[in-house]
Amino acid sequence: METSVILTKLFDAFFLNCEIFFKTLLFALPLGLIISFGSMSNFKPLKALVRTFVWIIRGTPLMLQVIVIFYGPGLLGIDFAFPRMTAAIIAFIINYACYFSEIYRGGIEVIPRGQYEAGQVLGMKKGQIFFKVTLIQVIKRIVPPMGNEIITLIKDTALANIIANKEIIMMSKEFATKGLIWPLFSTAIFFLLFCGILTLLFGYIERKLNYFRA
Amino acid sequence: MPVLEVRNIEKSFDNTEVLKGINFSLEKGEVLAIIGSSGSGKTTLLRCLNFLERPDCGQILVNDNIIFDAQDKRTQHESEVRKKRLHFGLVFQSFNLFPQYTAKKNVMLAKELLAKEREDYKTNRRQIKKEIEKEAEELLKSVGLQDKMDLYPHQLSGGQQQRVAIARALALNPDILCFDEPTSALDPELTGEVLNVIRLLAKANTTMVIVTHEMQFARDVATKVIFMDEGVVCEEGAPCDVFGNPKKERTKHFLEHYSGN
């Protein structure tokens, strides 16, 4: 088989990794915020429930979660199954939302109480204090751990192949079984390039927020 | 007519009584210094005035209007409280400037946000913003920071940050300006510049309540001194009386501790 054909196939497969990556981010970023509010709630039962959920999700392998989402309904005798890709993305969204929620929580909880109080004393409304005072400080604090987590996400997308989503690793393994080993190793380049771009992007954001110290 | 009257304020945290019935009043233009050892309730009292803590009992009156009554829930409504807070300004021990804004923006921010509630804001937006900016510049000039306006808090010394914080509190024209140990977080060589600003404010007849450990300063600048001990007003009076001729044993003991240094 020609090299260009193989590369095209790898590119197409990597498109699947990218799809999981972007869809996960799109939903997990806001969902994580909602979960973090739950885990900081003053209503004890809600807080306990959310924290238990986060513990379970963070405490079990993502690969297992993908399997549970895909096969779970059938095993429970329900005549329903998500399409393979949807199942993978749902598992990714839940998993990453939990990780993000902990990053948000960390970022929000370290803002000194004095910042809220200064806003209150100056007659600001709750929303004004959040948007005008604390939000950018929270963002500044969470950018580095977020960058880390998001870089992990692109590599984790390979786990979707456990339920036969033909992403780049699975595709290249098919070549390997036919005796062609280089495509498998070449996949590293795809991930490296992607991570390189993310690293630059997060470096840029960090520099942009460097004008103040919090 | 007193500008501020505090009636029988009580406050407990988890069964610990921090304030056990505080009464005092303040005339316009007076400077009240509150002294006392740590844990005597000074800071809690100041936080009650600024609605950062809710007293369990008692009333607070500003210009003869009851702005807080522990018995009357209607005075404690969130939206009401927000407006009533504006009677008071508060300068914190730890400055609490907003790190993402320049000195000038720190002074302007709250006023800009309040201006949005004005009816003529939409039509006169430009003009209003310009006025607020000009006022902020004037205020920063008055605290001696005309050449630091565009710097961020982390680029300023502690003393400069605290002066920005004073300008920020003044921007909203509070009836009563409160200070919570304004120099306690500063290096000794930086306290002077902050105290001088407060002295100037006193000369300009700004009504102030100052919680402080700077006895000499309190004696110089205050028109009235309260010595607090274990949640009660132990002694109160003119500075020359409280410092020069304290009546209570507890006050004497406390002040000896300071003159000893």
CSV table of C-alpha atoms in Angstrom, one decimal:
chain,number,residue,atom,x,y,z
A,1,MET,CA,0.0,0.0,0.0
A,2,GLU,CA,1.2,3.4,-0.8
A,3,THR,CA,2.5,5.7,2.0
A,4,SER,CA,0.2,8.5,1.0
A,5,VAL,CA,-2.9,6.2,1.2
A,6,ILE,CA,-1.8,5.0,4.6
A,7,LEU,CA,-1.3,8.6,5.9
A,8,THR,CA,-4.7,9.6,4.6
A,9,LYS,CA,-6.3,6.8,6.5
A,10,LEU,CA,-4.4,7.7,9.6
A,11,PHE,CA,-5.5,11.3,9.2
A,12,ASP,CA,-9.1,10.3,8.8
A,13,ALA,CA,-8.8,8.2,11.9
A,14,PHE,CA,-7.2,11.0,13.9
A,15,PHE,CA,-10.2,13.1,13.0
A,16,LEU,CA,-12.1,10.8,15.3
A,17,ASN,CA,-9.7,11.5,18.1
A,18,CYS,CA,-10.2,15.2,17.4
A,19,GLU,CA,-13.9,14.8,17.4
A,20,ILE,CA,-13.9,13.2,20.8
A,21,PHE,CA,-11.5,15.9,22.1
A,22,PHE,CA,-13.6,18.9,21.0
A,23,LYS,CA,-17.0,17.5,21.9
A,24,THR,CA,-15.7,16.5,25.3
A,25,LEU,CA,-14.3,19.9,26.0
A,26,LEU,CA,-17.5,21.6,24.7
A,27,PHE,CA,-19.7,19.8,27.2
A,28,ALA,CA,-17.3,19.0,30.1
A,29,LEU,CA,-16.1,22.5,30.6
A,30,PRO,CA,-19.5,23.9,31.6
A,31,LEU,CA,-20.7,20.6,33.2
A,32,GLY,CA,-17.5,20.7,35.4
A,33,LEU,CA,-18.5,24.2,36.6
A,34,ILE,CA,-22.0,22.9,37.6
A,35,ILE,CA,-20.4,19.9,39.4
A,36,SER,CA,-18.0,22.2,41.2
A,37,PHE,CA,-20.9,24.3,42.5
A,38,GLY,CA,-22.5,21.1,43.8
A,39,SER,CA,-19.4,20.0,45.5
A,40,MET,CA,-19.1,23.4,47.2
A,41,SER,CA,-22.8,23.6,48.1
A,42,ASN,CA,-23.9,24.5,51.6
A,43,PHE,CA,-26.6,21.9,51.3
A,44,LYS,CA,-24.8,19.0,52.9
A,45,PRO,CA,-26.7,16.1,51.2
A,46,LEU,CA,-26.1,17.5,47.7
A,47,LYS,CA,-22.4,18.1,48.6
A,48,ALA,CA,-22.0,14.6,49.8
A,49,LEU,CA,-23.7,13.2,46.8
A,50,VAL,CA,-21.7,15.2,44.3
A,51,ARG,CA,-18.4,14.4,46.1
A,52,THR,CA,-19.2,10.7,46.1
A,53,PHE,CA,-19.9,10.8,42.4
A,54,VAL,CA,-16.6,12.6,41.7
A,55,TRP,CA,-14.8,10.1,43.8
A,56,ILE,CA,-16.2,7.2,41.9
A,57,ILE,CA,-15.5,8.7,38.5
A,58,ARG,CA,-12.0,9.8,39.4
A,59,GLY,CA,-11.4,6.5,41.2
A,60,THR,CA,-12.2,4.1,38.3
A,61,PRO,CA,-10.4,3.8,34.9
A,62,LEU,CA,-11.8,5.8,32.1
A,63,MET,CA,-11.6,2.7,29.9
A,64,LEU,CA,-14.0,0.9,32.3
A,65,GLN,CA,-16.4,3.8,32.2
A,66,VAL,CA,-16.5,3.7,28.4
A,67,ILE,CA,-17.3,0.0,28.6
A,68,VAL,CA,-20.0,0.6,31.2
A,69,ILE,CA,-21.7,3.3,29.2
A,70,PHE,CA,-21.7,1.2,26.1
A,71,TYR,CA,-22.6,-2.3,27.5
A,72,GLY,CA,-24.3,-1.2,30.7
A,73,PRO,CA,-27.9,-0.7,29.4
A,74,GLY,CA,-27.8,-4.1,27.6
A,75,LEU,CA,-26.5,-5.9,30.7
A,76,LEU,CA,-29.3,-4.4,32.7
A,77,GLY,CA,-31.8,-5.9,30.3
A,78,ILE,CA,-32.7,-2.6,28.7
A,79,ASP,CA,-33.2,-2.8,24.9
A,80,PHE,CA,-31.1,0.2,24.2
A,81,ALA,CA,-27.5,1.0,23.3
A,82,PHE,CA,-25.7,4.2,22.5
A,83,PRO,CA,-23.9,4.3,19.2
A,84,ARG,CA,-20.2,3.5,19.8
A,85,MET,CA,-19.0,7.0,19.3
A,86,THR,CA,-21.7,8.6,21.4
A,87,ALA,CA,-21.0,6.1,24.2
A,88,ALA,CA,-17.3,7.0,24.2
A,89,ILE,CA,-18.0,10.7,24.2
A,90,ILE,CA,-20.5,10.5,27.0
A,91,ALA,CA,-18.0,8.6,29.2
A,92,PHE,CA,-15.3,11.2,28.3
A,93,ILE,CA,-17.6,14.1,29.1
A,94,ILE,CA,-18.6,12.7,32.6
A,95,ASN,CA,-15.0,11.7,33.4
A,96,TYR,CA,-13.4,15.0,32.4
A,97,ALA,CA,-16.2,17.1,33.9
A,98,CYS,CA,-15.3,15.6,37.3
A,99,TYR,CA,-11.7,16.4,36.9
A,100,PHE,CA,-12.4,19.9,35.7
A,101,SER,CA,-14.8,20.4,38.6
A,102,GLU,CA,-12.0,19.7,41.1
A,103,ILE,CA,-9.8,22.2,39.2
A,104,TYR,CA,-12.5,24.9,39.3
A,105,ARG,CA,-13.2,24.2,43.0
A,106,GLY,CA,-9.5,24.6,43.8
A,107,GLY,CA,-9.4,27.8,41.8
A,108,ILE,CA,-12.5,29.3,43.5
A,109,GLU,CA,-11.7,28.2,47.0
A,110,VAL,CA,-8.2,29.9,47.1
A,111,ILE,CA,-9.6,33.3,46.3
A,112,PRO,CA,-9.1,35.2,49.6
A,113,ARG,CA,-12.3,36.1,51.4
A,114,GLY,CA,-11.1,39.7,51.5
A,115,GLN,CA,-11.8,40.0,47.8
A,116,TYR,CA,-15.5,39.2,48.2
A,117,GLU,CA,-15.6,41.4,51.3
A,118,ALA,CA,-14.0,44.4,49.6
A,119,GLY,CA,-16.6,44.1,46.8
A,120,GLN,CA,-19.4,43.9,49.3
A,121,VAL,CA,-18.3,46.8,51.3
A,122,LEU,CA,-18.1,48.8,48.0
A,123,GLY,CA,-21.8,48.1,47.4
A,124,MET,CA,-21.3,45.6,44.6
A,125,LYS,CA,-23.9,43.0,43.8
A,126,LYS,CA,-23.1,39.3,44.0
A,127,GLY,CA,-22.9,38.9,40.3
A,128,GLN,CA,-20.7,42.0,39.9
A,129,ILE,CA,-18.3,40.6,42.5
A,130,PHE,CA,-18.2,37.3,40.6
A,131,PHE,CA,-17.7,38.8,37.1
A,132,LYS,CA,-15.8,42.0,37.9
A,133,VAL,CA,-13.6,40.8,40.8
A,134,THR,CA,-13.1,37.1,41.2
A,135,LEU,CA,-13.6,35.5,37.8
A,136,ILE,CA,-10.4,36.6,36.1
A,137,GLN,CA,-8.5,35.7,39.3
A,138,VAL,CA,-10.0,32.2,39.2
A,139,ILE,CA,-9.2,31.9,35.5
A,140,LYS,CA,-5.6,32.9,36.1
A,141,ARG,CA,-5.2,30.2,38.7
A,142,ILE,CA,-6.8,27.4,36.8
A,143,VAL,CA,-5.1,27.9,33.4
A,144,PRO,CA,-2.0,25.8,34.3
A,145,PRO,CA,-3.8,22.8,35.7
A,146,MET,CA,-6.4,23.0,32.9
A,147,GLY,CA,-3.7,23.0,30.3
A,148,ASN,CA,-2.3,19.8,31.9
A,149,GLU,CA,-5.7,18.1,31.9
A,150,ILE,CA,-6.5,19.1,28.4
A,151,ILE,CA,-3.3,17.7,27.1
A,152,THR,CA,-4.0,14.5,28.9
A,153,LEU,CA,-7.4,14.4,27.2
A,154,ILE,CA,-6.1,14.3,23.6
A,155,LYS,CA,-4.0,11.2,24.5
A,156,ASP,CA,-6.9,9.6,26.4
A,157,THR,CA,-9.0,9.7,23.3
A,158,ALA,CA,-7.2,6.5,22.2
A,159,LEU,CA,-9.1,4.7,24.9
A,160,ALA,CA,-12.3,5.0,22.8
A,161,ASN,CA,-11.1,2.1,20.7
A,162,ILE,CA,-12.0,-0.3,23.5
A,163,ILE,CA,-15.5,-0.3,22.1
A,164,ALA,CA,-14.2,-0.5,18.5
A,165,ASN,CA,-14.2,3.2,17.6
A,166,LYS,CA,-11.7,3.2,14.8
A,167,GLU,CA,-9.5,6.0,16.1
A,168,ILE,CA,-5.8,6.4,15.0
A,169,ILE,CA,-4.2,3.8,17.3
A,170,MET,CA,-6.7,1.1,16.3
A,171,MET,CA,-6.4,2.0,12.6
A,172,SER,CA,-2.6,1.8,12.8
A,173,LYS,CA,-2.7,-1.5,14.6
A,174,GLU,CA,-4.6,-2.9,11.7
A,175,PHE,CA,-1.7,-2.1,9.5
A,176,ALA,CA,0.6,-3.7,12.1
A,177,THR,CA,-1.3,-7.0,12.0
A,178,LYS,CA,-0.7,-7.0,8.2
A,179,GLY,CA,3.0,-6.7,8.9
A,180,LEU,CA,3.4,-2.9,8.5
A,181,ILE,CA,4.8,-1.5,11.7
A,182,TRP,CA,5.7,2.1,10.9
A,183,PRO,CA,2.2,3.5,10.9
A,184,LEU,CA,1.7,2.6,14.5
A,185,PHE,CA,4.8,4.4,15.6
A,186,SER,CA,4.0,7.4,13.3
A,187,THR,CA,0.9,8.1,15.3
A,188,ALA,CA,3.2,9.6,18.0
A,189,ILE,CA,3.7,12.5,15.6
A,190,PHE,CA,0.0,13.3,15.4
A,191,PHE,CA,-0.3,13.4,19.2
A,192,LEU,CA,3.0,15.4,19.5
A,193,LEU,CA,1.9,18.0,17.1
A,194,PHE,CA,-1.5,18.4,18.7
A,195,CYS,CA,0.0,18.7,22.2
A,196,GLY,CA,2.6,21.1,20.8
A,197,ILE,CA,-0.1,23.4,19.6
A,198,LEU,CA,-2.0,23.1,22.9
A,199,THR,CA,1.2,23.9,24.9
A,200,LEU,CA,1.8,27.0,22.8
A,201,LEU,CA,-1.8,28.1,23.2
A,202,PHE,CA,-1.8,27.7,27.0
A,203,GLY,CA,1.6,29.4,27.2
A,204,TYR,CA,0.1,32.3,25.4
A,205,ILE,CA,-2.9,32.5,27.7
A,206,GLU,CA,-0.7,32.3,30.7
A,207,ARG,CA,1.5,35.2,29.4
A,208,LYS,CA,-1.7,37.2,28.6
A,209,LEU,CA,-2.7,36.9,32.3
A,210,ASN,CA,0.7,37.8,33.6
A,211,TYR,CA,0.0,41.5,33.9
A,212,PHE,CA,-1.3,41.0,37.4
A,213,ARG,CA,-0.5,38.8,40.4
A,214,ALA,CA,-3.1,37.1,42.5
B,1,MET,CA,-27.7,64.9,66.0
B,2,PRO,CA,-25.2,62.0,66.0
B,3,VAL,CA,-24.1,60.8,62.5
B,4,LEU,CA,-23.7,57.3,64.0
B,5,GLU,CA,-25.3,55.7,66.9
B,6,VAL,CA,-24.7,52.1,68.0
B,7,ARG,CA,-27.2,50.6,70.5
B,8,ASN,CA,-26.6,47.5,72.5
B,9,ILE,CA,-24.8,45.5,69.8
B,10,GLU,CA,-24.3,41.9,70.7
B,11,LYS,CA,-22.6,39.2,68.6
B,12,SER,CA,-21.6,35.6,69.3
B,13,PHE,CA,-19.7,33.0,67.2
B,14,ASP,CA,-20.5,29.4,68.1
B,15,ASN,CA,-21.4,30.2,71.7
B,16,THR,CA,-18.5,32.6,72.2
B,17,GLU,CA,-19.8,36.0,73.1
B,18,VAL,CA,-17.5,38.5,71.2
B,19,LEU,CA,-19.6,41.6,71.7
B,20,LYS,CA,-21.7,41.9,74.8
B,21,GLY,CA,-23.7,45.0,74.4
B,22,ILE,CA,-21.8,47.9,72.8
B,23,ASN,CA,-23.1,51.4,72.9
B,24,PHE,CA,-21.6,54.6,71.5
B,25,SER,CA,-22.4,57.5,69.3
B,26,LEU,CA,-20.4,59.7,67.0
B,27,GLU,CA,-21.0,63.3,65.9
B,28,LYS,CA,-20.2,64.4,62.4
B,29,GLY,CA,-16.5,65.2,61.9
B,30,GLU,CA,-15.5,63.2,64.9
B,31,VAL,CA,-12.7,60.7,64.8
B,32,LEU,CA,-13.2,57.7,67.1
B,33,ALA,CA,-10.2,55.5,67.9
B,34,ILE,CA,-11.0,52.1,69.2
B,35,ILE,CA,-8.2,50.5,71.1
B,36,GLY,CA,-7.9,47.2,73.1
B,37,SER,CA,-6.0,44.0,73.1
B,38,SER,CA,-6.5,41.3,70.4
B,39,GLY,CA,-9.7,39.4,70.8
B,40,SER,CA,-11.5,42.2,72.6
B,41,GLY,CA,-14.0,42.5,69.8
B,42,LYS,CA,-12.8,45.7,68.0
B,43,THR,CA,-12.6,44.2,64.5
B,44,THR,CA,-15.9,42.4,65.0
B,45,LEU,CA,-17.6,45.7,65.9
B,46,LEU,CA,-16.2,47.3,62.8
B,47,ARG,CA,-17.4,44.4,60.7
B,48,CYS,CA,-20.9,44.7,62.2
B,49,LEU,CA,-21.0,48.3,61.1
B,50,ASN,CA,-20.2,47.3,57.6
B,51,PHE,CA,-22.7,44.5,57.5
B,52,LEU,CA,-19.9,41.9,57.1
B,53,GLU,CA,-21.3,40.3,60.3
B,54,ARG,CA,-24.9,40.4,61.4
B,55,PRO,CA,-25.3,41.4,65.1
B,56,ASP,CA,-27.5,39.0,67.1
B,57,CYS,CA,-29.0,41.9,69.0
B,58,GLY,CA,-29.0,45.7,68.9
B,59,GLN,CA,-29.5,48.6,66.5
B,60,ILE,CA,-27.4,50.8,64.3
B,61,LEU,CA,-28.5,54.3,63.4
B,62,VAL,CA,-27.1,56.6,60.8
B,63,ASN,CA,-28.3,60.2,60.8
B,64,ASP,CA,-31.1,59.1,63.2
B,65,ASN,CA,-32.4,56.5,60.7
B,66,ILE,CA,-32.4,52.9,62.0
B,67,ILE,CA,-30.4,51.1,59.3
B,68,PHE,CA,-30.1,47.9,61.2
B,69,ASP,CA,-32.3,46.4,63.9
B,70,ALA,CA,-31.6,42.8,64.9
B,71,GLN,CA,-35.3,42.5,65.9
B,72,ASP,CA,-36.6,43.8,62.5
B,73,LYS,CA,-36.0,41.5,59.6
B,74,ARG,CA,-37.0,44.1,57.1
B,75,THR,CA,-33.8,46.0,57.8
B,76,GLN,CA,-31.7,43.0,56.9
B,77,HIS,CA,-32.9,42.4,53.4
B,78,GLU,CA,-30.0,41.7,51.0
B,79,SER,CA,-30.8,44.5,48.5
B,80,GLU,CA,-31.4,47.0,51.3
B,81,VAL,CA,-28.2,46.1,53.0
B,82,ARG,CA,-26.2,46.7,49.8
B,83,LYS,CA,-27.4,50.3,49.8
B,84,LYS,CA,-27.0,50.9,53.5
B,85,ARG,CA,-23.4,49.7,53.3
B,86,LEU,CA,-22.6,52.8,51.3
B,87,HIS,CA,-23.0,54.9,54.5
B,88,PHE,CA,-19.8,53.3,55.5
B,89,GLY,CA,-16.4,52.9,53.9
B,90,LEU,CA,-14.0,50.2,55.1
B,91,VAL,CA,-10.2,50.1,54.8
B,92,PHE,CA,-9.0,46.6,55.6
B,93,GLN,CA,-5.9,45.5,57.4
B,94,SER,CA,-4.8,43.5,54.4
B,95,PHE,CA,-5.8,46.2,51.8
B,96,ASN,CA,-7.8,43.8,49.6
B,97,LEU,CA,-7.2,45.7,46.4
B,98,PHE,CA,-8.3,44.0,43.3
B,99,PRO,CA,-5.1,42.7,41.8
B,100,GLN,CA,-6.3,42.7,38.2
B,101,TYR,CA,-6.9,46.4,38.1
B,102,THR,CA,-4.7,49.4,38.1
B,103,ALA,CA,-4.7,51.8,41.1
B,104,LYS,CA,-7.0,54.1,39.2
B,105,LYS,CA,-9.4,51.4,38.1
B,106,ASN,CA,-9.5,50.1,41.7
B,107,VAL,CA,-10.8,53.5,42.8
B,108,MET,CA,-13.2,53.8,39.9
B,109,LEU,CA,-14.8,50.4,39.7
B,110,ALA,CA,-17.5,50.5,42.4
B,111,LYS,CA,-18.6,53.9,41.3
B,112,GLU,CA,-18.8,52.9,37.7
B,113,LEU,CA,-20.9,49.9,38.7
B,114,LEU,CA,-23.2,52.1,40.8
B,115,ALA,CA,-23.5,54.7,38.0
B,116,LYS,CA,-25.1,52.0,35.8
B,117,GLU,CA,-28.1,52.1,38.1
B,118,ARG,CA,-28.6,55.8,37.4
B,119,GLU,CA,-31.4,56.7,35.1
B,120,ASP,CA,-29.4,59.0,32.9
B,121,TYR,CA,-26.5,56.5,32.5
B,122,LYS,CA,-27.4,55.4,29.0
B,123,THR,CA,-27.6,58.9,27.6
B,124,ASN,CA,-24.7,60.4,29.5
B,125,ARG,CA,-22.4,57.4,29.7
B,126,ARG,CA,-19.3,59.1,28.3
B,127,GLN,CA,-19.7,62.2,30.5
B,128,ILE,CA,-20.3,60.1,33.7
B,129,LYS,CA,-17.3,57.9,33.0
B,130,LYS,CA,-15.1,60.9,32.5
B,131,GLU,CA,-16.3,62.5,35.8
B,132,ILE,CA,-15.7,59.3,37.7
B,133,GLU,CA,-12.2,59.0,36.2
B,134,LYS,CA,-11.4,62.6,37.1
B,135,GLU,CA,-12.6,62.1,40.7
B,136,ALA,CA,-10.4,59.0,41.0
B,137,GLU,CA,-7.4,61.0,39.8
B,138,GLU,CA,-8.1,63.7,42.3
B,139,LEU,CA,-8.4,61.2,45.1
B,140,LEU,CA,-5.2,59.5,44.2
B,141,LYS,CA,-3.5,62.8,44.1
B,142,SER,CA,-4.8,63.7,47.5
B,143,VAL,CA,-3.2,60.5,48.9
B,144,GLY,CA,0.0,61.4,47.1
B,145,LEU,CA,-0.1,58.8,44.4
B,146,GLN,CA,-0.5,61.0,41.3
B,147,ASP,CA,2.4,59.2,39.6
B,148,LYS,CA,1.3,55.6,40.5
B,149,MET,CA,-2.2,55.7,39.0
B,150,ASP,CA,-1.6,53.2,36.2
B,151,LEU,CA,0.3,50.7,38.2
B,152,TYR,CA,-1.1,47.4,39.4
B,153,PRO,CA,-1.2,46.6,43.1
B,154,HIS,CA,1.7,44.2,42.9
B,155,GLN,CA,3.8,47.0,41.6
B,156,LEU,CA,3.1,49.1,44.7
B,157,SER,CA,4.5,49.0,48.2
B,158,GLY,CA,2.3,48.1,51.1
B,159,GLY,CA,1.9,51.7,52.1
B,160,GLN,CA,1.0,52.7,48.6
B,161,GLN,CA,-1.5,49.9,48.3
B,162,GLN,CA,-3.1,51.0,51.6
B,163,ARG,CA,-3.3,54.6,50.3
B,164,VAL,CA,-5.0,53.3,47.2
B,165,ALA,CA,-7.5,51.4,49.4
B,166,ILE,CA,-8.2,54.6,51.3
B,167,ALA,CA,-8.9,56.5,48.0
B,168,ARG,CA,-11.1,53.6,46.9
B,169,ALA,CA,-13.2,53.8,50.1
B,170,LEU,CA,-13.4,57.6,49.8
B,171,ALA,CA,-14.6,57.4,46.2
B,172,LEU,CA,-18.1,56.5,47.3
B,173,ASN,CA,-18.3,59.4,49.7
B,174,PRO,CA,-19.2,57.4,52.8
B,175,ASP,CA,-20.7,59.2,55.8
B,176,ILE,CA,-18.3,57.3,58.1
B,177,LEU,CA,-15.0,55.9,57.1
B,178,CYS,CA,-13.8,52.8,59.0
B,179,PHE,CA,-10.3,51.6,59.4
B,180,ASP,CA,-9.4,48.1,60.6
B,181,GLU,CA,-5.9,48.2,61.9
B,182,PRO,CA,-4.8,50.0,58.7
B,183,THR,CA,-1.0,49.8,59.4
B,184,SER,CA,-0.8,46.4,61.1
B,185,ALA,CA,0.3,44.6,57.9
B,186,LEU,CA,2.9,47.2,57.0
B,187,ASP,CA,6.6,47.4,57.7
B,188,PRO,CA,7.3,50.0,60.4
B,189,GLU,CA,8.9,52.5,57.9
B,190,LEU,CA,5.7,52.4,55.8
B,191,THR,CA,3.2,53.1,58.5
B,192,GLY,CA,4.0,56.9,58.6
B,193,GLU,CA,2.7,57.6,55.0
B,194,VAL,CA,-0.6,55.9,55.8
B,195,LEU,CA,-1.0,57.6,59.1
B,196,ASN,CA,-0.3,60.9,57.5
B,197,VAL,CA,-3.1,60.4,55.0
B,198,ILE,CA,-5.5,59.6,57.9
B,199,ARG,CA,-4.3,62.7,59.7
B,200,LEU,CA,-5.1,64.8,56.7
B,201,LEU,CA,-8.6,63.3,56.5
B,202,ALA,CA,-9.1,64.1,60.1
B,203,LYS,CA,-8.1,67.7,59.5
B,204,ALA,CA,-10.7,67.8,56.7
B,205,ASN,CA,-13.3,66.8,59.2
B,206,THR,CA,-13.9,63.3,57.8
B,207,THR,CA,-15.9,61.2,60.3
B,208,MET,CA,-13.9,58.2,61.0
B,209,VAL,CA,-13.8,55.1,63.2
B,210,ILE,CA,-10.3,53.7,63.5
B,211,VAL,CA,-9.4,50.4,65.1
B,212,THR,CA,-5.7,50.7,65.8
B,213,HIS,CA,-2.7,49.6,67.9
B,214,GLU,CA,-0.8,52.8,67.2
B,215,MET,CA,-1.4,54.5,70.6
B,216,GLN,CA,0.5,57.7,69.8
B,217,PHE,CA,-1.4,58.1,66.6
B,218,ALA,CA,-4.8,57.5,68.3
B,219,ARG,CA,-3.9,60.1,70.9
B,220,ASP,CA,-3.0,62.7,68.2
B,221,VAL,CA,-5.7,62.2,65.8
B,222,ALA,CA,-8.8,61.0,67.7
B,223,THR,CA,-11.4,63.3,69.2
B,224,LYS,CA,-12.8,60.4,71.2
B,225,VAL,CA,-11.3,57.1,72.3
B,226,ILE,CA,-13.0,53.8,73.3
B,227,PHE,CA,-11.1,51.2,75.1
B,228,MET,CA,-12.6,47.7,74.6
B,229,ASP,CA,-12.1,44.7,76.7
B,230,GLU,CA,-13.7,41.3,76.4
B,231,GLY,CA,-16.6,42.5,74.3
B,232,VAL,CA,-17.6,45.6,76.3
B,233,VAL,CA,-16.7,49.2,76.2
B,234,CYS,CA,-14.4,49.4,79.3
B,235,GLU,CA,-13.7,53.1,79.1
B,236,GLU,CA,-14.5,55.9,76.8
B,237,GLY,CA,-13.7,59.6,76.6
B,238,ALA,CA,-11.5,62.3,75.2
B,239,PRO,CA,-8.0,61.1,74.3
B,240,CYS,CA,-6.3,63.2,76.9
B,241,ASP,CA,-8.5,61.6,79.6
B,242,VAL,CA,-8.3,58.0,78.5
B,243,PHE,CA,-4.6,58.1,77.7
B,244,GLY,CA,-3.5,60.7,80.3
B,245,ASN,CA,-5.7,59.7,83.2
B,246,PRO,CA,-7.4,56.3,82.8
B,247,LYS,CA,-10.0,55.5,85.4
B,248,LYS,CA,-10.2,51.8,85.1
B,249,GLU,CA,-7.5,49.4,86.3
B,250,ARG,CA,-7.8,47.4,83.1
B,251,THR,CA,-7.2,50.4,80.9
B,252,LYS,CA,-4.1,51.5,82.9
B,253,HIS,CA,-2.7,48.0,82.7
B,254,PHE,CA,-3.3,47.9,78.9
B,255,LEU,CA,-1.7,51.3,78.3
B,256,GLU,CA,1.3,50.6,80.5
B,257,HIS,CA,2.0,47.7,78.2
B,258,TYR,CA,2.3,50.1,75.3
B,259,SER,CA,4.3,52.8,76.9
B,260,GLY,CA,6.7,50.1,78.1
B,261,ASN,CA,7.7,49.5,74.5
